[in-house]
PDB file of N, CA and C in Angstrom:
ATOM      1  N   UNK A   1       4.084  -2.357 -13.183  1.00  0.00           N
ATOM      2  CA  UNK A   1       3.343  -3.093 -12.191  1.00  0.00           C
ATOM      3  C   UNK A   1       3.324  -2.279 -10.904  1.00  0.00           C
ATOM      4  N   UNK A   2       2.366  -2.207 -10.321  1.00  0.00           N
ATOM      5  CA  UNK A   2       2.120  -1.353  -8.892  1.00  0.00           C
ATOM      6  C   UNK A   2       1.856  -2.388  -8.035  1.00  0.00           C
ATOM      7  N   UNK A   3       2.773  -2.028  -6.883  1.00  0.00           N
ATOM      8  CA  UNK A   3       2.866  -3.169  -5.823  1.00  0.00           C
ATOM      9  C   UNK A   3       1.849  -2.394  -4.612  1.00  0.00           C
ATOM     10  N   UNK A   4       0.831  -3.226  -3.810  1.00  0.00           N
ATOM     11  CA  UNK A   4       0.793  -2.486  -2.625  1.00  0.00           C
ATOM     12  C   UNK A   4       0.995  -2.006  -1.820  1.00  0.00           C
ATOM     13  N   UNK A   5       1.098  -1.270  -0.607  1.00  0.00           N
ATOM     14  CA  UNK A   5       2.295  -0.191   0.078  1.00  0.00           C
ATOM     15  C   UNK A   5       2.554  -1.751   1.132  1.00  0.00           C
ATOM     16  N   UNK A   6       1.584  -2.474   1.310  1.00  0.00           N
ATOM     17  CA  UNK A   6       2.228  -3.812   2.589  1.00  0.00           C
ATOM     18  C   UNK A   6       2.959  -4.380   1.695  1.00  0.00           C
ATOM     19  N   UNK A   7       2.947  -4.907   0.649  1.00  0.00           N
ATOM     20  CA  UNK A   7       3.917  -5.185  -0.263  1.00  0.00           C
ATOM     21  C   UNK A   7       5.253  -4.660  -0.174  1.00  0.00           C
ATOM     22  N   UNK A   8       4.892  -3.743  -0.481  1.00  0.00           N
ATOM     23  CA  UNK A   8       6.753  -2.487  -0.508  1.00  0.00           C
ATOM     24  C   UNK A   8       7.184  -2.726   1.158  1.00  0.00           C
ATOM     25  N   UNK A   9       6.540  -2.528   1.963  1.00  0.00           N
ATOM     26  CA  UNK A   9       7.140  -2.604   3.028  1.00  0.00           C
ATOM     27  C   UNK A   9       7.620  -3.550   3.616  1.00  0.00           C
ATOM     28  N   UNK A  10       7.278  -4.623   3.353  1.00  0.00           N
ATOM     29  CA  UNK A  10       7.172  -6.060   3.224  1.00  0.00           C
ATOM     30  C   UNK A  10       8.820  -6.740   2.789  1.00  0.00           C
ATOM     31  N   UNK A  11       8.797  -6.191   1.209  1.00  0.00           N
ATOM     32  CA  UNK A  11      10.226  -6.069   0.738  1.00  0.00           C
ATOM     33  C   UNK A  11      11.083  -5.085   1.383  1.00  0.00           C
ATOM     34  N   UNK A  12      10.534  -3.464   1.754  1.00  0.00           N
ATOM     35  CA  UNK A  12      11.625  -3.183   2.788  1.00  0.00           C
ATOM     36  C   UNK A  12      12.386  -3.749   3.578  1.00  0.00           C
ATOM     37  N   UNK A  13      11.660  -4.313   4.387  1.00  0.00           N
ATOM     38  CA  UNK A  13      11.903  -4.812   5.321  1.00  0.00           C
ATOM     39  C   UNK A  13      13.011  -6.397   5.041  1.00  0.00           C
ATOM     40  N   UNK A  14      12.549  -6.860   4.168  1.00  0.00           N
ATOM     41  CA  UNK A  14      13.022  -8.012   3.491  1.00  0.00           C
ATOM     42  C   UNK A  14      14.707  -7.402   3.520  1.00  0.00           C
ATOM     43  N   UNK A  15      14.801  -6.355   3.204  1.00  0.00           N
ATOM     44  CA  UNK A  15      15.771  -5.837   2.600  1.00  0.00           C
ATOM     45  C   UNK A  15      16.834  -5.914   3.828  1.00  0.00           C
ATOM     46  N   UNK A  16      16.300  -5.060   4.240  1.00  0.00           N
ATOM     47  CA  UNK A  16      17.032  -4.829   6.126  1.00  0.00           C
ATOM     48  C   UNK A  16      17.383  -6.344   6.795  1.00  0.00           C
ATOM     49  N   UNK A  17      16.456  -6.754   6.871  1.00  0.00           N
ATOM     50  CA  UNK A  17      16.611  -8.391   7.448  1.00  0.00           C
ATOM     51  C   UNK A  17      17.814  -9.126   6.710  1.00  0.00           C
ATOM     52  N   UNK A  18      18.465  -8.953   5.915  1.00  0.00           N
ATOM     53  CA  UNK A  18      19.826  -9.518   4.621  1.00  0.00           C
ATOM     54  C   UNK A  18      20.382  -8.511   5.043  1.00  0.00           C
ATOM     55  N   UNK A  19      20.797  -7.722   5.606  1.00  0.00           N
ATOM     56  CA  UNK A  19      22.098  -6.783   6.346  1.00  0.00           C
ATOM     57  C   UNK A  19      22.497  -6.922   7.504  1.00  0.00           C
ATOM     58  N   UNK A  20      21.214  -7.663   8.620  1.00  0.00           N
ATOM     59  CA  UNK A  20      21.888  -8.014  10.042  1.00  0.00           C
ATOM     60  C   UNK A  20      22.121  -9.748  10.310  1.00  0.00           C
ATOM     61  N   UNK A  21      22.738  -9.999  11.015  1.00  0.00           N
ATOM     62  CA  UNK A  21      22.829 -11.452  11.976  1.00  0.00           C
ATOM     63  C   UNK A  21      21.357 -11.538  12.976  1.00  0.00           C
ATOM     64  N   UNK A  22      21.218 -10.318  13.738  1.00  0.00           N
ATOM     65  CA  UNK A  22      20.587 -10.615  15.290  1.00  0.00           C
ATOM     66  C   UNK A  22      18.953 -10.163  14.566  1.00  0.00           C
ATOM     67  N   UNK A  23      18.293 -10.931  14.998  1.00  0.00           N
ATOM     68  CA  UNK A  23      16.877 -10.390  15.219  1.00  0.00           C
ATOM     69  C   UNK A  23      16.678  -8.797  15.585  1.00  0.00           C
ATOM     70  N   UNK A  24      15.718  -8.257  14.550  1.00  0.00           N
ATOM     71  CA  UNK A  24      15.281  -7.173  14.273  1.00  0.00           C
ATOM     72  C   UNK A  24      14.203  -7.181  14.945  1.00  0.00           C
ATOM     73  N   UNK A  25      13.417  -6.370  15.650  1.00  0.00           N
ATOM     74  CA  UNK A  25      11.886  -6.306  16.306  1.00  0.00           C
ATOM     75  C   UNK A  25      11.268  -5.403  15.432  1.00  0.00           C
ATOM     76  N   UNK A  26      10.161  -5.763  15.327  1.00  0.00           N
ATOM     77  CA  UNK A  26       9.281  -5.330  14.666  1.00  0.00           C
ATOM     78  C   UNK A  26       8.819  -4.234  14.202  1.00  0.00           C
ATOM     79  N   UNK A  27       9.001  -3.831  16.219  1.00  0.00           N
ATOM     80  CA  UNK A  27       8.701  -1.931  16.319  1.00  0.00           C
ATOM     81  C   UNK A  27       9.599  -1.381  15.829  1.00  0.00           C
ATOM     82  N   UNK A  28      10.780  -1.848  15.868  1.00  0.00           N
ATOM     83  CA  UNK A  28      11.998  -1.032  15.179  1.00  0.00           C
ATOM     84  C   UNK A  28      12.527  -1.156  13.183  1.00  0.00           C
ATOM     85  N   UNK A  29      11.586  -2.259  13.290  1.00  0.00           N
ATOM     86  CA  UNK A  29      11.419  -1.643  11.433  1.00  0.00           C
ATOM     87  C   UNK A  29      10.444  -0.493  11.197  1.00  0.00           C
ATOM     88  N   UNK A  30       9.089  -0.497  12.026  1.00  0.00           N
ATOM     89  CA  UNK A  30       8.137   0.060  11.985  1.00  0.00           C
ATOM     90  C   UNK A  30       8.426   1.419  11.722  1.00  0.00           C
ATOM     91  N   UNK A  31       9.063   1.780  12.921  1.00  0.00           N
ATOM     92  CA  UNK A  31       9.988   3.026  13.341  1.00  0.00           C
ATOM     93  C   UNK A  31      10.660   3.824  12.136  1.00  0.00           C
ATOM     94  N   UNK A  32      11.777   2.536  11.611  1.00  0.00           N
ATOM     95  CA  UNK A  32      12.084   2.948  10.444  1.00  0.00           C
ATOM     96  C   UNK A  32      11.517   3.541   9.062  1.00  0.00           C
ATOM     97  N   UNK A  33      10.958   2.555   9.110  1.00  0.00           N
ATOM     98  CA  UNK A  33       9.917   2.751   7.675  1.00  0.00           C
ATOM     99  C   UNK A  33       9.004   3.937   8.297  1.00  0.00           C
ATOM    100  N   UNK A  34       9.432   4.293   9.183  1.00  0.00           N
ATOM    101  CA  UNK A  34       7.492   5.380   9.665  1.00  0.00           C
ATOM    102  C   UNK A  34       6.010   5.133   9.632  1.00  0.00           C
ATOM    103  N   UNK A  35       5.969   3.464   9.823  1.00  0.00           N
ATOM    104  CA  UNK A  35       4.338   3.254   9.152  1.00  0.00           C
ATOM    105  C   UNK A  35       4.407   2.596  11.182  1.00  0.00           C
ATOM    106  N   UNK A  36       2.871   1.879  10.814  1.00  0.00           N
ATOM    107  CA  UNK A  36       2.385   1.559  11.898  1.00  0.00           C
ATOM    108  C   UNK A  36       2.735   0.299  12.548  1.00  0.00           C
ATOM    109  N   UNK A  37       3.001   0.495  13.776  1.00  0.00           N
ATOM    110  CA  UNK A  37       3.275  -1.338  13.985  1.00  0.00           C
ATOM    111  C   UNK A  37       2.742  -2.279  14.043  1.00  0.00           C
ATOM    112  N   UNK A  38       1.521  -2.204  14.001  1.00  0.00           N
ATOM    113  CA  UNK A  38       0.144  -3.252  13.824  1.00  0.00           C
ATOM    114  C   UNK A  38       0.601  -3.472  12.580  1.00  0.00           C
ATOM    115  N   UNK A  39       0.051  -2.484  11.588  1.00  0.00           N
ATOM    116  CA  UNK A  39       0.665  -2.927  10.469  1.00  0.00           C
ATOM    117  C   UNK A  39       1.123  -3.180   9.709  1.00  0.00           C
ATOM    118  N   UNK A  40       2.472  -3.338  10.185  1.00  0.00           N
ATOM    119  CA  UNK A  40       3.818  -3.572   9.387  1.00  0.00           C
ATOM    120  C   UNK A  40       4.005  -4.987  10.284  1.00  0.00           C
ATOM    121  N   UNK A  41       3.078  -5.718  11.355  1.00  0.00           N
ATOM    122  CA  UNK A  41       3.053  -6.627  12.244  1.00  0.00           C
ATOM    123  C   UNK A  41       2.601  -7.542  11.714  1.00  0.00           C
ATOM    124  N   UNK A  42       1.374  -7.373  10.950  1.00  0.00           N
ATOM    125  CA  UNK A  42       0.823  -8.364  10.204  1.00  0.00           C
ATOM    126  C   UNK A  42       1.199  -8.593   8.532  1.00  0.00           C
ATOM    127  N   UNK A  43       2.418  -8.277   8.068  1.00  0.00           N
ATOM    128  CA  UNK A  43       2.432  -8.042   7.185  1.00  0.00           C
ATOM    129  C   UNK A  43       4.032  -8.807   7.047  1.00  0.00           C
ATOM    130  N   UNK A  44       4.465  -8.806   8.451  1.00  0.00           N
ATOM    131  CA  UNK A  44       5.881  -9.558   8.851  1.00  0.00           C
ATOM    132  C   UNK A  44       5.733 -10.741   9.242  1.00  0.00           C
ATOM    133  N   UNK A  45       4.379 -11.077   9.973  1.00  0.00           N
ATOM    134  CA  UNK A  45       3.580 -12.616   9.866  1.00  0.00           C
ATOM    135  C   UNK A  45       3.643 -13.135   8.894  1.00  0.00           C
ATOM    136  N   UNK A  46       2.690 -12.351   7.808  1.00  0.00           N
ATOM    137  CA  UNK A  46       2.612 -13.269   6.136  1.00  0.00           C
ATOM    138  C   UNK A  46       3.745 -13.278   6.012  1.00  0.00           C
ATOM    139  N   UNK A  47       5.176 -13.053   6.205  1.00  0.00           N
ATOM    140  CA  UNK A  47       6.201 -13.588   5.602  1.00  0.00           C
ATOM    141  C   UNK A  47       7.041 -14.884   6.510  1.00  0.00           C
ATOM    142  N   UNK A  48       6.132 -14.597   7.678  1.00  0.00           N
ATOM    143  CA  UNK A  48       7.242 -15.540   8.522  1.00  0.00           C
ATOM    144  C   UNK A  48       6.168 -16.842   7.786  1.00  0.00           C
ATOM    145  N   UNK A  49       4.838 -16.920   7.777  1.00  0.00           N
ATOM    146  CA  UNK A  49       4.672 -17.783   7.307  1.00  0.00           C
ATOM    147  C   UNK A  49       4.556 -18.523   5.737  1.00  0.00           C
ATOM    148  N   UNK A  50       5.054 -17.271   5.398  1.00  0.00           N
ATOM    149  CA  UNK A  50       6.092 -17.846   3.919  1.00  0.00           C
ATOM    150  C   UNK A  50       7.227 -18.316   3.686  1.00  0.00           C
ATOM    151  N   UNK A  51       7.576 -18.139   5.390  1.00  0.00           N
ATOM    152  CA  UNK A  51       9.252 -18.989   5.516  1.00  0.00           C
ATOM    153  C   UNK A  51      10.176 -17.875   4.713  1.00  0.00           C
ATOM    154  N   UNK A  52       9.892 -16.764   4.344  1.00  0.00           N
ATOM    155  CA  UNK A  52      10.580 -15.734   4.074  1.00  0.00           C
ATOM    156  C   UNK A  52      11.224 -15.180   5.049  1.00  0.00           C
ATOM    157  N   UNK A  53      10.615 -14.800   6.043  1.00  0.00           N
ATOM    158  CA  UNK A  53      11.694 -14.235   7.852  1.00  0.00           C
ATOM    159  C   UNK A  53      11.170 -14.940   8.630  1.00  0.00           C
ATOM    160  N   UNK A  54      11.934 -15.457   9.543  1.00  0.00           N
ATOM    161  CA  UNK A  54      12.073 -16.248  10.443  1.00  0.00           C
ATOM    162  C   UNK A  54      11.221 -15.583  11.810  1.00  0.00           C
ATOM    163  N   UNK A  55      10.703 -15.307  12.316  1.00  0.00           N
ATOM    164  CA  UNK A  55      10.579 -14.959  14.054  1.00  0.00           C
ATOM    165  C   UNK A  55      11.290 -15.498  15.279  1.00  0.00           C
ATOM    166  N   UNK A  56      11.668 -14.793  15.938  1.00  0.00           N
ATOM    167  CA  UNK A  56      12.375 -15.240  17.286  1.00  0.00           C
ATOM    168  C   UNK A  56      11.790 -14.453  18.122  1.00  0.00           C
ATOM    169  N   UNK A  57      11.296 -15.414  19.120  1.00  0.00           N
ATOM    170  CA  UNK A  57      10.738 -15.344  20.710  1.00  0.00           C
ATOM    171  C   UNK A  57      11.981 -14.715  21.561  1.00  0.00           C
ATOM    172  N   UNK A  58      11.775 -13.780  22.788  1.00  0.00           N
ATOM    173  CA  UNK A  58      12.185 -13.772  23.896  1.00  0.00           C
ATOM    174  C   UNK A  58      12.082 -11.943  24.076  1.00  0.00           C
ATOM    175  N   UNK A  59      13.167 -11.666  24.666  1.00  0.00           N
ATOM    176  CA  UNK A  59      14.086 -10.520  24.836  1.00  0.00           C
ATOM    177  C   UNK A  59      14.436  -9.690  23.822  1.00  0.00           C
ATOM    178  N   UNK A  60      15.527 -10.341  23.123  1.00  0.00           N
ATOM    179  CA  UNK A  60      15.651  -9.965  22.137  1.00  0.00           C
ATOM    180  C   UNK A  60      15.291 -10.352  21.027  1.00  0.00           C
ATOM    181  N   UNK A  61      14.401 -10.565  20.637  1.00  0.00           N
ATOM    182  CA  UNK A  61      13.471 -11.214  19.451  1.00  0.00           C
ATOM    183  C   UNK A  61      12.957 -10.370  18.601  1.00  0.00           C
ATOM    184  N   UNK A  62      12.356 -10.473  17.339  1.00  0.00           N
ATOM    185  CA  UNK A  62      12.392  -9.974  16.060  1.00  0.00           C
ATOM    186  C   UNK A  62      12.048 -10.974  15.018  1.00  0.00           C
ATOM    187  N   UNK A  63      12.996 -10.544  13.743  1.00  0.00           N
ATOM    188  CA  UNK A  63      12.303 -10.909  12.795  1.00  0.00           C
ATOM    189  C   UNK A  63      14.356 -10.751  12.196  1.00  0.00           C
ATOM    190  N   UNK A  64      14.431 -12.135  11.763  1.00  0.00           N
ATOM    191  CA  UNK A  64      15.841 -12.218  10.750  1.00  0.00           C
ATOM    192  C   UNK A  64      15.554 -13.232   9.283  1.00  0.00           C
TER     193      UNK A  64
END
């Protein structure tokens, strides 16, 4: 089965988010993974609204 690359990154990211406590930002998965932050932005949406990662507002806000 071949997954799409927002897919894979998607679960990357999934991955990372199950290793910390504190909210992750966005740009700094982006960063990680080396892709773009737009879109690795909209791609962390479809999961928050899959109730898969959470979003947090402020300062330090992200994605857990």
């Amino acid at each position: 089965m071949k997954l799409s690359a927002g897919v894979e990154w998607a679960l990357h990211c999934c991955v990372v988010l199950t290793k910390t406590d504190a909210p992750v930002p966005s740009a700094r998965l982006a960063d990680l993974h080396g892709v773009s932050k737009t879109y690795l932005a909209k791609h962390l949406q479809a999961l928050a609204r899959a109730e898969i990662a959470q979003p947090s507002e402020g300062r330090d806000g992200g994605y857990v």
